[in-house]
Amino acid sequence: MDNKVEDSTQEDVKGIAGPEVVSRARWKYLDNFLTRPGPFTDPEAFDPGEAAIAGLERNKILVIGAGGLGCEILKNLALSGFKDIHVIDMDTIDVSNLNRQFLFRAADVGSYKAEVAAKFVEKRVKGVKITPYCGKIQDKDEDYYMQFGMIVCGLDSIEARRWINATLVGMVDETNPDSMKPLIDGGTEGFKGQARVVLPSMTSCIECQLDMHAPRAAVPLCTLATIPRQPQHCIEWAHIIAWEEHRKDDTLDTDDPEHITWLYQRALSRAKEFNIEGVTYSMTQGVVKNIIPAIASTNAIVAASCCNEAFKIATNTNPFLGYPEKDNYMMYTGDDSVYTYTFEHQKKDDCPVCGSGNIARPLTINPNTTLQDFIDGLAERPEAQLKNPAIRTGEKSLWMQLASLQEQLRPNLDKKMTELVEEGEELTITDKSFPTQFKYKVVFSK
Amino acid sequence: MADLPPPVQGPTAKEKKYDRQLRLWGANGQIALENAHILLLNSGPGVVGIETLKNLVLPGIGNFTIQDSSIVSDADLGVNFFLEEEHLGGYRAELACNLLKELNPDVDGHFITEPIETWLLNPDALRPYTLILATAPLRPEILARLSDHASAASVPLFHIHSVGFYSHFSVHLPPAYPIVDTHPDLETTQDLRLLQPWPELVHFAQEKTANIDSMAPEDHGHIPYIALLVHFLEEWKKSHAGKVPENYKEKTEFRTMVSKAARTNNPEGGEENFDEAVAAVLKSLNPPQPSSAVKEVFKTKECLLVREDSPSFWVIANAIGLFYTKYNVLPVPGSVPDMKARSADYIQLQNVYKSKARKDLAEVVESVRFLERNANRTTVIDEKDIEAFCKNAAHIKLVRGRPFLVVLPSEKIKWGDRAKTIAQSLTFPDSLIPLYIAFLAWDKFTATHEKDGLGGAPHVPGTSDPDTDATKLTGIAFTIADDLVKEAGASIDKDEYAAIKTQIGEFANELVRAGGAELHNIGALTGGMVSQEVIKVITEQYVPVDNTCVFDGIRSKSMVINV
Ligand SMILES: [Zn+2]
């Protein structure tokens, strides 16, 4: 590769923003849309020509995640005319990423995704600047997020989505329209996926939609310990119980083949003991790492849908998803023919993140459950999904996450919920993973 | 540690790389992909075709070939990710092929730069390929030639448009395209035969529910719910003249009966196994009747007349059809959902289902062997294939592939037996048939306009004179719509039809605005959709689109139309 040639090109393209006008021959196709109005363009919002082009190039955009969706998103945004793209991802490249994360090669295994992806797209699409950050989104503060015009998420973690959502909603200052950063989020599983647009504080947010992505119910511990029936039960037993018993001092690393092999063998012998068939190495890996099947095609669909919305929002070349009181959510199902369902998810008044006031959500509790059961169940309840909750009533703390304070509260764990709270009482729950207070109103079932 | 099994063979390098997809289509699907050779006939900006290939190279198709005679231009660099600056002036097919090959060393890529018109003169040109992707704009006589080849050689053919914010694809599948492994959603479709239990299942239920009233709490709370339902159904029959609950009202009554039998005087205030039984009543107490689509398969001519060279699907379908005629049910699939139960009881129940499934399978295998002998077939169908068919017999699918519409310059479009249905769905809210009509008009425009009369590249609407082209394209689209309504003999309310025409006009205008341009996002999105379809077609798993799909990237909606 001739570096000199590359450098001079880079300068030429950068010149676009300056007084020097370079040829837009490369953007011939894109310019048909940036310079021509269409039957659906809003004449108040869309100013075809120079203004539309400049608006797009000024839009600094953040991509969260450089995995299956992230690779596609970076490519798509670069070829949609965005010039200043940032990307955050803390992960390094694994060999199992190569079947879909097309910016990575076998030689890149072990390197940071954000760095490799940024470099690759910068090299391929001349004139785009991509700034990687290899770390967590939680490392960054509001000042950092405030610099962007928009955020596109391609994440596989619901926790990270909730965090960025809460952060962006929290940043909205009604007197400053620039503080409202559109959030575009995609997710996939197998042949299915979804793309959605959130205008923080204005339209339904990720937290409003939380119950649409209910976690899979965990198998009760007593089933694992005493009455396994499925191969997965034997694997979970090896994972949760046998490892604790035999290898307490080793931290389980689900990427370590020796560890997986150990779990697999334990699971296999337990399955044999109970005449259960079907434990395999691949299933062991799947259960322990909670692997979700993923393919390039679905990532392509969902990422492109997200970027299509980002492009429309940045340019007003056509109406976009997420406009208040319009559709903001598209579901895609590709396993049985093709089916898309595009609709408006309604903002919820009692949303703990974007709700109008501090309205407590009703939370139905079985009166016989203990505080311990209640805490354990909170991670799975579709409307809560909190793994490390601290819980207090108006008067007292029922449970805290700080180890030094837990000692004193431990007796609460075995008490029934009816002994601790009254019907209609408000519970405030916090979780260190989220900058949000969750308020619930206790409703005892039956 | 002494009782641990011997050290395991970890996954192979290939299994590691393809782990996330093998969990979907398994080793068989992967082999099918590796045996495929896909031909892309690329034209226009050429993004959607390349993006489709990207999504097929990554999961490891065997071979691909790109036919494209265009030269890399500046405009390509702004829209196609698989071309680089130093490629300006080179052959697009060759350079994109090289960059695609980098994605996966297991895949072989080839290219053809000869113009399609001359390349296709060779009668064997299309022979090596197992699936063909053709992107618009293509001259109608070429598309017609491809369509003839697809029919004659039973090779799946895709025709794809990606124009601005809109896209379309149609697939021409062989006339009988059956799928066994449709991957149904097991939670909603399990067939447990509770209304027609066989003796072993009844016996199991009796054994587990004997002395149910005096049972110790631990035992009572661990009766598998299937045993509970079979037990309470027997109770119900006693007071209902031997009949099972048949309608919604009776099922609800039955559900209450089960619910009341749960013990509540325990710390949990209820029993999980009874909760499961109650929850299963409405979805599991259905007569095990196959769907009409499945029954239809048994009546098709291919199924009724098994020949020496019939695909094995039809031989097995015939055998299962015989089974159905004899017993009025399909073979028992044999799987049981997880439920609250003791390990040994659950395994016992599983075995009751498994051995019934084996028995049914044995009967089907016997019929298959008989048919094989009768038809003088030389190859023996693998019992594994018969087993897979029996397991999924209720969910098999037969797609009747057919040619898609090819718009010819001087002929009216013939909708044939689809005219009525399509004309009717024109008026549905959110119908995208107006968009499909606009695409047909786009093809007609392209077929009747040539760039400077050079006879080479087709002239797509909106490249130089959008206003004139918009008027023309809208006019063509209106004629197509009028002809459709006429052919269907449909009567549509005047105002309604005016509204539909407004929509057609808007779609046509937006297509003209593109001036033949692809937007990378829509090319990538459509490439994702098409590659999903290609994977489904090659692996013969899941259910493919039958046979046309349009996508509206402005409203982010799609529609599948059977044309
Ligand atoms: Zn909200």
CSV table of C-alpha atoms in Angstrom, one decimal, chain A residues 1 5 9 23 25-30 32-34 36-41 46 72 75-80 94-105 120-121 123-126 189-192 219-220 222-223 226-230 233 246 257 261-262 264-266 268-269 272 274-277 281-283 285-287 289 291-298 300-309 311-312 315-321 327 330 332-343 366 368 416 446, chain B residues 1 3-11 13 16-21 23-25 44-45 51 54-56 58-59 73-86 92 99 102-103 163-166 169 182-183 185 222 264 266-269 272 336-344 346-347 350-351 354 397 462-466 503 505-507 509-510 512-522 524-529 531-533 535-536 541-546 549 551 553-560:
chain,number,residue,atom,x,y,z
A,1,MET,CA,0.0,0.0,0.0
A,5,VAL,CA,-1.3,8.3,-2.1
A,9,THR,CA,-6.6,11.5,-0.6
A,23,SER,CA,-15.8,16.5,-6.2
A,25,ALA,CA,-18.5,12.1,-7.6
A,26,ARG,CA,-18.1,9.4,-5.0
A,27,TRP,CA,-21.4,10.3,-3.3
A,28,LYS,CA,-23.3,10.5,-6.6
A,29,TYR,CA,-26.0,8.0,-5.4
A,30,LEU,CA,-26.3,9.5,-1.9
A,32,ASN,CA,-29.7,12.0,-5.4
A,33,PHE,CA,-31.4,11.9,-2.0
A,34,LEU,CA,-29.6,14.8,-0.4
A,36,ARG,CA,-33.8,16.1,-4.4
A,37,PRO,CA,-37.0,16.3,-2.3
A,38,GLY,CA,-39.4,13.3,-2.4
A,39,PRO,CA,-43.1,12.8,-2.0
A,40,PHE,CA,-42.7,12.2,1.7
A,41,THR,CA,-40.1,14.8,2.7
A,46,PHE,CA,-35.5,19.1,4.7
A,72,GLU,CA,-22.2,-3.7,10.1
A,75,LYS,CA,-19.7,0.1,7.6
A,76,ASN,CA,-23.2,1.3,7.0
A,77,LEU,CA,-22.7,4.7,8.7
A,78,ALA,CA,-19.4,5.3,6.8
A,79,LEU,CA,-21.2,4.6,3.5
A,80,SER,CA,-24.2,6.7,4.6
A,94,ASP,CA,-12.7,-14.6,19.5
A,95,VAL,CA,-12.6,-17.2,16.8
A,96,SER,CA,-16.3,-17.8,17.0
A,97,ASN,CA,-16.9,-14.2,15.9
A,98,LEU,CA,-15.4,-14.8,12.5
A,99,ASN,CA,-18.6,-16.3,11.0
A,100,ARG,CA,-20.3,-12.9,11.0
A,101,GLN,CA,-18.0,-10.1,12.3
A,102,PHE,CA,-16.6,-9.4,8.9
A,103,LEU,CA,-14.1,-6.7,9.8
A,104,PHE,CA,-12.0,-9.3,11.7
A,105,ARG,CA,-9.6,-11.9,10.3
A,120,PHE,CA,-10.5,-1.4,8.9
A,121,VAL,CA,-13.5,0.9,8.0
A,123,LYS,CA,-9.0,2.3,5.5
A,124,ARG,CA,-11.8,1.0,3.3
A,125,VAL,CA,-13.9,4.2,3.2
A,126,LYS,CA,-11.7,7.2,2.6
A,189,GLU,CA,-31.4,-13.9,17.9
A,190,GLY,CA,-31.1,-16.5,15.1
A,191,PHE,CA,-33.4,-15.4,12.2
A,192,LYS,CA,-35.2,-12.8,14.3
A,219,VAL,CA,-34.2,-23.5,36.7
A,220,PRO,CA,-35.0,-23.7,40.4
A,222,CYS,CA,-33.8,-27.7,44.0
A,223,THR,CA,-34.4,-29.2,40.6
A,226,THR,CA,-32.2,-33.2,43.5
A,227,ILE,CA,-34.5,-33.9,40.5
A,228,PRO,CA,-32.7,-33.2,37.2
A,229,ARG,CA,-34.7,-34.2,34.1
A,230,GLN,CA,-33.0,-32.5,31.2
A,233,HIS,CA,-30.2,-29.4,34.3
A,246,HIS,CA,-14.6,-29.0,43.9
A,257,PRO,CA,-11.5,-25.2,27.2
A,261,THR,CA,-14.3,-29.9,29.6
A,262,TRP,CA,-14.4,-30.3,33.3
A,264,TYR,CA,-19.0,-31.3,30.5
A,265,GLN,CA,-17.6,-34.4,32.1
A,266,ARG,CA,-19.2,-33.7,35.5
A,268,LEU,CA,-22.1,-36.2,31.7
A,269,SER,CA,-21.6,-38.5,34.7
A,272,LYS,CA,-25.7,-41.0,33.4
A,274,PHE,CA,-30.1,-40.2,36.3
A,275,ASN,CA,-30.5,-41.9,32.8
A,276,ILE,CA,-30.7,-38.6,31.1
A,277,GLU,CA,-29.6,-38.4,27.5
A,281,TYR,CA,-19.8,-30.5,24.8
A,282,SER,CA,-21.5,-28.0,22.5
A,283,MET,CA,-24.6,-27.9,24.7
A,285,GLN,CA,-20.7,-24.4,26.2
A,286,GLY,CA,-24.1,-23.1,25.1
A,287,VAL,CA,-25.7,-23.3,28.6
A,289,LYS,CA,-22.0,-19.1,28.3
A,291,ILE,CA,-24.9,-18.5,23.8
A,292,ILE,CA,-27.4,-17.0,21.5
A,293,PRO,CA,-27.3,-18.2,17.9
A,294,ALA,CA,-26.2,-15.5,15.6
A,295,ILE,CA,-25.7,-15.2,11.8
A,296,ALA,CA,-24.4,-12.5,9.5
A,297,SER,CA,-27.8,-12.2,7.6
A,298,THR,CA,-29.8,-11.2,10.6
A,300,ALA,CA,-27.1,-7.2,8.4
A,301,ILE,CA,-30.9,-6.7,8.4
A,302,VAL,CA,-31.1,-5.2,11.9
A,303,ALA,CA,-27.9,-3.1,11.7
A,304,ALA,CA,-29.0,-1.7,8.3
A,305,SER,CA,-32.5,-0.9,9.7
A,306,CYS,CA,-30.8,1.0,12.6
A,307,CYS,CA,-28.5,2.9,10.2
A,308,ASN,CA,-31.4,3.7,7.8
A,309,GLU,CA,-33.2,5.4,10.7
A,311,PHE,CA,-29.5,8.5,8.2
A,312,LYS,CA,-33.1,9.7,8.0
A,315,THR,CA,-30.8,14.3,7.0
A,316,ASN,CA,-34.6,14.4,7.0
A,317,THR,CA,-34.5,12.8,3.6
A,318,ASN,CA,-37.6,10.9,4.6
A,319,PRO,CA,-39.7,10.4,7.7
A,320,PHE,CA,-38.0,8.2,10.4
A,321,LEU,CA,-39.2,5.8,13.1
A,327,ASP,CA,-44.1,3.9,14.8
A,330,MET,CA,-39.8,-2.9,14.1
A,332,TYR,CA,-38.3,-8.9,12.1
A,333,THR,CA,-39.0,-12.6,11.9
A,334,GLY,CA,-37.2,-14.6,9.1
A,335,ASP,CA,-37.6,-18.2,10.1
A,336,ASP,CA,-41.1,-18.7,8.7
A,337,SER,CA,-41.3,-16.7,5.5
A,338,VAL,CA,-40.6,-13.0,6.2
A,339,TYR,CA,-42.7,-11.1,8.7
A,340,THR,CA,-42.1,-7.6,10.0
A,341,TYR,CA,-44.3,-5.9,12.5
A,342,THR,CA,-43.7,-2.2,12.9
A,343,PHE,CA,-45.7,-0.3,15.6
A,366,ASN,CA,-47.0,-13.8,46.7
A,368,ASN,CA,-45.8,-16.5,51.4
A,416,LYS,CA,-42.0,-13.3,54.9
A,446,LYS,CA,-55.0,-13.4,46.4
B,1,MET,CA,-12.6,-38.5,39.7
B,3,ASP,CA,-15.8,-42.3,37.5
B,4,LEU,CA,-15.4,-39.5,35.0
B,5,PRO,CA,-15.6,-40.5,31.4
B,6,PRO,CA,-12.4,-40.4,29.3
B,7,PRO,CA,-11.0,-37.0,28.1
B,8,VAL,CA,-13.2,-35.5,25.4
B,9,GLN,CA,-12.4,-34.4,21.9
B,10,GLY,CA,-13.1,-30.7,22.0
B,11,PRO,CA,-14.8,-29.0,19.0
B,13,ALA,CA,-11.5,-25.5,14.4
B,16,LYS,CA,-15.5,-23.3,16.7
B,17,LYS,CA,-15.7,-20.8,13.9
B,18,TYR,CA,-19.2,-21.8,12.9
B,19,ASP,CA,-20.5,-22.4,16.4
B,20,ARG,CA,-23.2,-19.7,16.4
B,21,GLN,CA,-24.8,-20.8,13.2
B,23,ARG,CA,-26.8,-24.1,16.6
B,24,LEU,CA,-29.4,-23.1,14.0
B,25,TRP,CA,-28.9,-25.3,11.0
B,44,GLY,CA,-26.8,-1.4,-11.5
B,45,PRO,CA,-24.9,0.1,-8.5
B,51,GLU,CA,-24.0,-7.6,0.4
B,54,LYS,CA,-21.0,-11.2,2.0
B,55,ASN,CA,-23.6,-12.9,4.3
B,56,LEU,CA,-23.2,-16.2,2.4
B,58,LEU,CA,-19.2,-15.6,6.1
B,59,PRO,CA,-21.1,-18.7,7.0
B,73,SER,CA,-16.2,4.1,-10.9
B,74,ASP,CA,-16.0,6.9,-8.2
B,75,ALA,CA,-19.7,6.3,-7.5
B,76,ASP,CA,-19.0,2.7,-6.6
B,77,LEU,CA,-16.6,3.8,-3.8
B,78,GLY,CA,-19.4,5.7,-2.1
B,79,VAL,CA,-21.8,2.8,-1.8
B,80,ASN,CA,-19.9,-0.5,-2.1
B,81,PHE,CA,-17.8,-1.7,0.8
B,82,PHE,CA,-16.0,-4.3,-1.2
B,83,LEU,CA,-14.1,-2.0,-3.5
B,84,GLU,CA,-11.2,0.2,-2.8
B,85,GLU,CA,-9.8,3.5,-4.1
B,86,GLU,CA,-7.0,1.9,-6.1
B,92,ARG,CA,-15.9,-4.7,-10.4
B,99,LEU,CA,-12.2,-8.7,-1.2
B,102,GLU,CA,-10.7,-12.4,2.2
B,103,LEU,CA,-13.7,-12.9,4.5
B,163,VAL,CA,-33.7,1.3,-5.4
B,164,GLY,CA,-33.3,4.1,-3.0
B,165,PHE,CA,-35.4,3.5,0.1
B,166,TYR,CA,-37.3,0.6,-1.5
B,169,PHE,CA,-37.1,-9.6,-4.3
B,182,THR,CA,-39.3,-26.3,9.4
B,183,HIS,CA,-38.1,-25.6,12.9
B,185,ASP,CA,-41.9,-23.3,17.8
B,222,HIS,CA,-44.4,-34.2,42.0
B,264,THR,CA,-53.2,-25.2,48.9
B,266,ASN,CA,-48.9,-25.8,52.2
B,267,PRO,CA,-46.4,-23.0,52.7
B,268,GLU,CA,-46.3,-22.2,48.9
B,269,GLY,CA,-50.1,-22.0,48.9
B,272,GLU,CA,-46.4,-26.2,40.7
B,336,VAL,CA,-42.0,-34.4,26.0
B,337,PRO,CA,-41.7,-30.9,27.4
B,338,ASP,CA,-39.9,-30.4,30.7
B,339,MET,CA,-42.2,-30.4,33.8
B,340,LYS,CA,-42.2,-30.6,37.5
B,341,ALA,CA,-41.5,-34.2,38.3
B,342,ARG,CA,-39.0,-36.5,39.9
B,343,SER,CA,-36.2,-37.6,37.7
B,344,ALA,CA,-37.2,-41.2,37.5
B,346,TYR,CA,-39.9,-38.0,34.1
B,347,ILE,CA,-37.5,-40.4,32.4
B,350,GLN,CA,-40.2,-39.9,28.3
B,351,ASN,CA,-39.7,-43.5,27.5
B,354,LYS,CA,-40.2,-42.5,22.9
B,397,LYS,CA,-44.3,-27.7,4.4
B,462,GLY,CA,-34.7,9.5,-12.8
B,463,THR,CA,-31.1,9.6,-13.8
B,464,SER,CA,-31.3,12.9,-15.7
B,465,ASP,CA,-34.8,14.2,-16.0
B,466,PRO,CA,-36.7,13.2,-12.9
B,503,GLN,CA,-50.1,5.8,-3.2
B,505,GLY,CA,-47.9,7.7,-7.6
B,506,GLU,CA,-46.0,8.5,-4.4
B,507,PHE,CA,-44.0,5.2,-4.6
B,509,ASN,CA,-42.1,9.4,-7.5
B,510,GLU,CA,-39.8,8.2,-4.8
B,512,VAL,CA,-37.6,8.2,-9.7
B,513,ARG,CA,-36.0,10.4,-7.0
B,514,ALA,CA,-33.4,7.6,-6.6
B,515,GLY,CA,-32.4,7.8,-10.2
B,516,GLY,CA,-31.3,4.2,-10.0
B,517,ALA,CA,-29.2,4.9,-7.0
B,518,GLU,CA,-28.8,2.3,-4.2
B,519,LEU,CA,-28.6,3.5,-0.7
B,520,HIS,CA,-26.1,1.4,1.1
B,521,ASN,CA,-28.4,0.7,4.1
B,522,ILE,CA,-31.2,-0.6,2.0
B,524,ALA,CA,-27.4,-4.1,3.1
B,525,LEU,CA,-30.8,-4.7,4.6
B,526,THR,CA,-32.1,-6.4,1.5
B,527,GLY,CA,-28.9,-8.4,1.1
B,528,GLY,CA,-29.6,-9.6,4.6
B,529,MET,CA,-33.1,-10.7,3.8
B,531,SER,CA,-29.2,-14.2,2.2
B,532,GLN,CA,-31.6,-15.5,4.9
B,533,GLU,CA,-33.8,-16.8,2.1
B,535,ILE,CA,-29.7,-20.1,3.4
B,536,LYS,CA,-33.3,-21.5,3.9
B,541,GLN,CA,-34.7,-25.8,6.6
B,542,TYR,CA,-37.1,-23.2,7.9
B,543,VAL,CA,-39.8,-21.8,5.5
B,544,PRO,CA,-38.8,-19.6,2.6
B,545,VAL,CA,-40.7,-16.6,1.2
B,546,ASP,CA,-43.4,-17.7,-1.3
B,549,CYS,CA,-41.3,-9.7,-0.9
B,551,PHE,CA,-39.6,-3.6,1.7
B,553,GLY,CA,-37.5,1.6,4.1
B,554,ILE,CA,-39.4,4.8,4.7
B,555,ARG,CA,-42.0,3.2,7.0
B,556,SER,CA,-39.8,0.2,7.8
B,557,LYS,CA,-42.5,-2.3,6.7
B,558,SER,CA,-42.5,-5.3,4.5
B,559,MET,CA,-45.0,-7.5,2.8
B,560,VAL,CA,-44.9,-11.0,1.3
